[in-house]
PDB file of C-alpha atoms in Angstrom:
ATOM      1  CA  UNK A  14      -5.707  92.711  -5.591  1.00  0.00           C
ATOM      2  CA  UNK A  15      -2.933  93.155  -7.829  1.00  0.00           C
ATOM      3  CA  UNK A  16      -0.914  89.538  -9.808  1.00  0.00           C
ATOM      4  CA  UNK A  17       1.958  89.083 -11.157  1.00  0.00           C
ATOM      5  CA  UNK A  18       1.879  86.010 -13.734  1.00  0.00           C
ATOM      6  CA  UNK A  19       5.393  84.235 -13.812  1.00  0.00           C
ATOM      7  CA  UNK A  20       4.352  80.924 -15.271  1.00  0.00           C
ATOM      8  CA  UNK A  21       7.400  79.554 -16.050  1.00  0.00           C
ATOM      9  CA  UNK A  22       8.499  79.044 -13.017  1.00  0.00           C
ATOM     10  CA  UNK A  23       5.931  76.819 -12.243  1.00  0.00           C
ATOM     11  CA  UNK A  24       7.864  74.414 -14.694  1.00  0.00           C
ATOM     12  CA  UNK A  25      10.887  75.051 -11.611  1.00  0.00           C
ATOM     13  CA  UNK A  26       8.488  75.284  -8.581  1.00  0.00           C
ATOM     14  CA  UNK A  27       6.830  71.133  -9.626  1.00  0.00           C
ATOM     15  CA  UNK A  28      10.773  69.291 -10.190  1.00  0.00           C
ATOM     16  CA  UNK A  29      12.852  71.372  -8.127  1.00  0.00           C
ATOM     17  CA  UNK A  30      13.492  68.067  -5.894  1.00  0.00           C
ATOM     18  CA  UNK A  31      13.043  65.534  -9.321  1.00  0.00           C
ATOM     19  CA  UNK A  32      15.980  66.744 -11.093  1.00  0.00           C
ATOM     20  CA  UNK A  33      18.141  63.240 -11.536  1.00  0.00           C
ATOM     21  CA  UNK A  34      22.185  63.904 -11.970  1.00  0.00           C
ATOM     22  CA  UNK A  35      23.404  67.828 -12.948  1.00  0.00           C
ATOM     23  CA  UNK A  36      21.505  69.526 -15.852  1.00  0.00           C
ATOM     24  CA  UNK A  37      24.979  71.678 -16.012  1.00  0.00           C
ATOM     25  CA  UNK A  38      26.538  68.798 -17.385  1.00  0.00           C
ATOM     26  CA  UNK A  39      23.525  67.268 -19.571  1.00  0.00           C
ATOM     27  CA  UNK A  40      22.587  70.034 -21.266  1.00  0.00           C
ATOM     28  CA  UNK A  41      25.210  70.815 -23.422  1.00  0.00           C
ATOM     29  CA  UNK A  42      26.057  67.357 -24.011  1.00  0.00           C
ATOM     30  CA  UNK A  43      22.106  67.161 -25.699  1.00  0.00           C
ATOM     31  CA  UNK A  44      23.121  69.514 -28.226  1.00  0.00           C
ATOM     32  CA  UNK A  45      20.461  71.321 -28.025  1.00  0.00           C
ATOM     33  CA  UNK A  46      21.680  74.793 -27.204  1.00  0.00           C
ATOM     34  CA  UNK A  47      18.363  76.959 -28.230  1.00  0.00           C
ATOM     35  CA  UNK A  48      16.253  75.234 -25.976  1.00  0.00           C
ATOM     36  CA  UNK A  49      18.349  74.877 -23.656  1.00  0.00           C
ATOM     37  CA  UNK A  50      19.460  78.952 -23.563  1.00  0.00           C
ATOM     38  CA  UNK A  51      23.293  78.004 -24.437  1.00  0.00           C
ATOM     39  CA  UNK A  52      24.351  81.109 -25.422  1.00  0.00           C
ATOM     40  CA  UNK A  53      28.429  80.027 -25.811  1.00  0.00           C
ATOM     41  CA  UNK A  54      30.589  77.043 -25.981  1.00  0.00           C
ATOM     42  CA  UNK A  55      34.373  77.564 -25.717  1.00  0.00           C
ATOM     43  CA  UNK A  56      36.901  74.293 -25.667  1.00  0.00           C
ATOM     44  CA  UNK A  57      36.236  73.619 -21.823  1.00  0.00           C
ATOM     45  CA  UNK A  58      33.190  75.672 -20.418  1.00  0.00           C
ATOM     46  CA  UNK A  59      29.802  77.391 -21.582  1.00  0.00           C
ATOM     47  CA  UNK A  60      27.579  80.256 -21.148  1.00  0.00           C
ATOM     48  CA  UNK A  61      23.787  79.161 -20.266  1.00  0.00           C
ATOM     49  CA  UNK A  62      21.149  81.651 -19.350  1.00  0.00           C
ATOM     50  CA  UNK A  63      19.505  81.506 -15.361  1.00  0.00           C
ATOM     51  CA  UNK A  64      15.977  79.609 -16.448  1.00  0.00           C
ATOM     52  CA  UNK A  65      15.032  81.284 -13.100  1.00  0.00           C
ATOM     53  CA  UNK A  66      16.875  84.488 -13.261  1.00  0.00           C
ATOM     54  CA  UNK A  67      17.380  87.610 -10.695  1.00  0.00           C
ATOM     55  CA  UNK A  68      17.383  90.150 -13.495  1.00  0.00           C
ATOM     56  CA  UNK A  69      16.910  89.869 -17.174  1.00  0.00           C
ATOM     57  CA  UNK A  70      20.496  88.698 -18.718  1.00  0.00           C
ATOM     58  CA  UNK A  71      20.997  86.789 -15.493  1.00  0.00           C
ATOM     59  CA  UNK A  72      23.705  84.376 -16.930  1.00  0.00           C
ATOM     60  CA  UNK A  73      25.435  81.545 -15.911  1.00  0.00           C
ATOM     61  CA  UNK A  74      29.462  80.368 -17.265  1.00  0.00           C
ATOM     62  CA  UNK A  75      30.347  76.934 -16.287  1.00  0.00           C
ATOM     63  CA  UNK A  76      32.935  74.380 -16.965  1.00  0.00           C
ATOM     64  CA  UNK A  77      31.814  71.118 -19.076  1.00  0.00           C
ATOM     65  CA  UNK A  78      33.926  69.406 -16.732  1.00  0.00           C
ATOM     66  CA  UNK A  79      31.829  68.206 -13.811  1.00  0.00           C
ATOM     67  CA  UNK A  80      33.301  69.948 -10.208  1.00  0.00           C
ATOM     68  CA  UNK A  81      32.205  71.509  -7.634  1.00  0.00           C
ATOM     69  CA  UNK A  82      35.854  72.560  -6.743  1.00  0.00           C
ATOM     70  CA  UNK A  83      37.397  75.513  -7.896  1.00  0.00           C
ATOM     71  CA  UNK A  84      40.664  74.777  -7.619  1.00  0.00           C
ATOM     72  CA  UNK A  85      40.467  71.659  -9.397  1.00  0.00           C
ATOM     73  CA  UNK A  86      39.612  73.344 -12.753  1.00  0.00           C
ATOM     74  CA  UNK A  87      42.862  73.124 -15.270  1.00  0.00           C
ATOM     75  CA  UNK A  88      44.386  76.458 -16.198  1.00  0.00           C
ATOM     76  CA  UNK A  89      43.153  76.414 -19.072  1.00  0.00           C
ATOM     77  CA  UNK A  90      39.217  75.767 -18.003  1.00  0.00           C
ATOM     78  CA  UNK A  91      39.961  78.733 -15.401  1.00  0.00           C
ATOM     79  CA  UNK A  92      41.051  81.149 -18.384  1.00  0.00           C
ATOM     80  CA  UNK A  93      37.559  79.145 -20.202  1.00  0.00           C
ATOM     81  CA  UNK A  94      35.508  79.976 -18.184  1.00  0.00           C
ATOM     82  CA  UNK A  95      37.164  83.639 -17.195  1.00  0.00           C
ATOM     83  CA  UNK A  96      37.222  84.642 -21.364  1.00  0.00           C
ATOM     84  CA  UNK A  97      33.334  83.328 -21.478  1.00  0.00           C
ATOM     85  CA  UNK A  98      32.154  85.572 -18.149  1.00  0.00           C
ATOM     86  CA  UNK A  99      34.233  88.951 -20.150  1.00  0.00           C
ATOM     87  CA  UNK A 100      32.175  87.572 -22.976  1.00  0.00           C
ATOM     88  CA  UNK A 101      29.010  87.448 -21.501  1.00  0.00           C
ATOM     89  CA  UNK A 102      29.520  90.383 -19.989  1.00  0.00           C
ATOM     90  CA  UNK A 103      30.184  92.467 -23.137  1.00  0.00           C
ATOM     91  CA  UNK A 104      27.382  90.705 -24.824  1.00  0.00           C
ATOM     92  CA  UNK A 105      24.825  92.220 -22.169  1.00  0.00           C
ATOM     93  CA  UNK A 106      26.725  95.630 -22.358  1.00  0.00           C
ATOM     94  CA  UNK A 107      25.515  95.623 -26.836  1.00  0.00           C
ATOM     95  CA  UNK A 108      21.997  93.814 -26.202  1.00  0.00           C
ATOM     96  CA  UNK A 109      20.611  95.466 -22.293  1.00  0.00           C
ATOM     97  CA  UNK A 110      23.354  98.558 -21.616  1.00  0.00           C
ATOM     98  CA  UNK A 111      23.233  97.794 -18.073  1.00  0.00           C
ATOM     99  CA  UNK A 112      24.869 100.323 -15.342  1.00  0.00           C
ATOM    100  CA  UNK A 113      27.497  96.909 -13.632  1.00  0.00           C
ATOM    101  CA  UNK A 114      26.830  93.753 -12.977  1.00  0.00           C
ATOM    102  CA  UNK A 115      27.541  91.067 -10.080  1.00  0.00           C
ATOM    103  CA  UNK A 116      29.678  88.641 -10.122  1.00  0.00           C
ATOM    104  CA  UNK A 117      29.488  85.612  -8.496  1.00  0.00           C
ATOM    105  CA  UNK A 118      30.395  82.182  -7.519  1.00  0.00           C
ATOM    106  CA  UNK A 119      28.652  80.407  -4.769  1.00  0.00           C
ATOM    107  CA  UNK A 120      30.765  77.479  -2.866  1.00  0.00           C
ATOM    108  CA  UNK A 121      29.037  75.718  -0.536  1.00  0.00           C
ATOM    109  CA  UNK A 122      25.034  75.584   0.665  1.00  0.00           C
ATOM    110  CA  UNK A 123      25.558  77.722   3.322  1.00  0.00           C
ATOM    111  CA  UNK A 124      27.349  80.168   0.620  1.00  0.00           C
ATOM    112  CA  UNK A 125      23.826  80.110  -1.643  1.00  0.00           C
ATOM    113  CA  UNK A 126      24.475  77.535  -4.312  1.00  0.00           C
ATOM    114  CA  UNK A 127      21.393  75.617  -4.906  1.00  0.00           C
ATOM    115  CA  UNK A 128      24.265  73.674  -7.230  1.00  0.00           C
ATOM    116  CA  UNK A 129      26.818  72.747  -5.725  1.00  0.00           C
ATOM    117  CA  UNK A 130      28.214  69.499  -7.280  1.00  0.00           C
ATOM    118  CA  UNK A 131      29.271  71.564 -10.649  1.00  0.00           C
ATOM    119  CA  UNK A 132      30.756  75.228 -10.284  1.00  0.00           C
ATOM    120  CA  UNK A 133      29.462  78.005 -12.018  1.00  0.00           C
ATOM    121  CA  UNK A 134      30.072  81.906 -12.014  1.00  0.00           C
ATOM    122  CA  UNK A 135      26.400  84.504 -12.337  1.00  0.00           C
ATOM    123  CA  UNK A 136      26.572  87.117 -13.804  1.00  0.00           C
ATOM    124  CA  UNK A 137      24.299  89.779 -13.186  1.00  0.00           C
ATOM    125  CA  UNK A 138      23.298  92.868 -15.511  1.00  0.00           C
ATOM    126  CA  UNK A 139      22.278  95.969 -12.984  1.00  0.00           C
ATOM    127  CA  UNK A 140      20.606  99.329 -13.498  1.00  0.00           C
ATOM    128  CA  UNK A 141      20.066 102.352 -11.426  1.00  0.00           C
ATOM    129  CA  UNK A 142      17.145 101.545  -9.854  1.00  0.00           C
ATOM    130  CA  UNK A 143      16.378  98.016 -10.867  1.00  0.00           C
ATOM    131  CA  UNK A 144      15.727  97.246  -7.063  1.00  0.00           C
ATOM    132  CA  UNK A 145      12.392  98.357  -6.111  1.00  0.00           C
ATOM    133  CA  UNK A 146       9.847  96.685  -2.607  1.00  0.00           C
ATOM    134  CA  UNK A 147       8.770  93.874  -4.651  1.00  0.00           C
ATOM    135  CA  UNK A 148      11.532  91.352  -3.641  1.00  0.00           C
ATOM    136  CA  UNK A 149      11.721  92.884   0.126  1.00  0.00           C
ATOM    137  CA  UNK A 150       7.136  93.134   0.845  1.00  0.00           C
ATOM    138  CA  UNK A 151       6.500  90.045  -1.671  1.00  0.00           C
ATOM    139  CA  UNK A 152       9.924  88.007  -2.235  1.00  0.00           C
ATOM    140  CA  UNK A 153       8.851  88.541  -6.005  1.00  0.00           C
ATOM    141  CA  UNK A 154      10.770  89.437  -8.941  1.00  0.00           C
ATOM    142  CA  UNK A 155       9.404  91.522 -11.769  1.00  0.00           C
ATOM    143  CA  UNK A 156      11.000  90.501 -15.265  1.00  0.00           C
ATOM    144  CA  UNK A 157       9.999  92.640 -18.341  1.00  0.00           C
ATOM    145  CA  UNK A 158      10.800  90.357 -20.984  1.00  0.00           C
ATOM    146  CA  UNK A 159      10.769  85.875 -21.311  1.00  0.00           C
ATOM    147  CA  UNK A 160      13.743  83.921 -21.693  1.00  0.00           C
ATOM    148  CA  UNK A 161      13.105  83.218 -24.680  1.00  0.00           C
ATOM    149  CA  UNK A 162      13.275  87.187 -26.149  1.00  0.00           C
ATOM    150  CA  UNK A 163      16.057  87.434 -23.653  1.00  0.00           C
ATOM    151  CA  UNK A 164      17.954  83.948 -26.079  1.00  0.00           C
ATOM    152  CA  UNK A 165      17.486  85.457 -28.951  1.00  0.00           C
ATOM    153  CA  UNK A 166      18.274  89.136 -27.973  1.00  0.00           C
ATOM    154  CA  UNK A 167      21.890  88.343 -26.608  1.00  0.00           C
ATOM    155  CA  UNK A 168      22.406  85.247 -29.011  1.00  0.00           C
ATOM    156  CA  UNK A 169      22.494  88.360 -31.557  1.00  0.00           C
ATOM    157  CA  UNK A 170      25.003  90.179 -29.723  1.00  0.00           C
ATOM    158  CA  UNK A 171      27.226  86.790 -29.021  1.00  0.00           C
ATOM    159  CA  UNK A 172      28.072  86.141 -32.211  1.00  0.00           C
ATOM    160  CA  UNK A 173      31.345  87.869 -33.727  1.00  0.00           C
ATOM    161  CA  UNK A 174      32.455  88.121 -29.724  1.00  0.00           C
TER     162      UNK A 174
END
């Protein structure tokens, strides 16, 4: 039997039901960007690496303001959010040269939102042939790089955007 190791998942599995409050509110307020994997900030939004990614470089872009209603965002918040989405895409292109991207917002639990109360945009880099049998047969995704290595690589590409 082959073994696939993903030790970083244990923290999520053990604590997923214990999280108090909203991490998209708490993490930026802590001002520990590298530790919390925050790559960039603007006046009204920020980019954070997804700690439980679908692919290396999976980003989330969120407004600082806590809201689960996309329509409640002010025009300047929407502009900041989408400006950072495009900057995230540019940094991913520079760092990893993906062939495409999945970009989406899940509103409501039935739509797949794991965090319903804080709007966020997923930016997932994709490559030709990046889907294989592992997710289908074993419900396993293979990540070739650690979150810290991904953070350092993207942070270097984020500067100056």
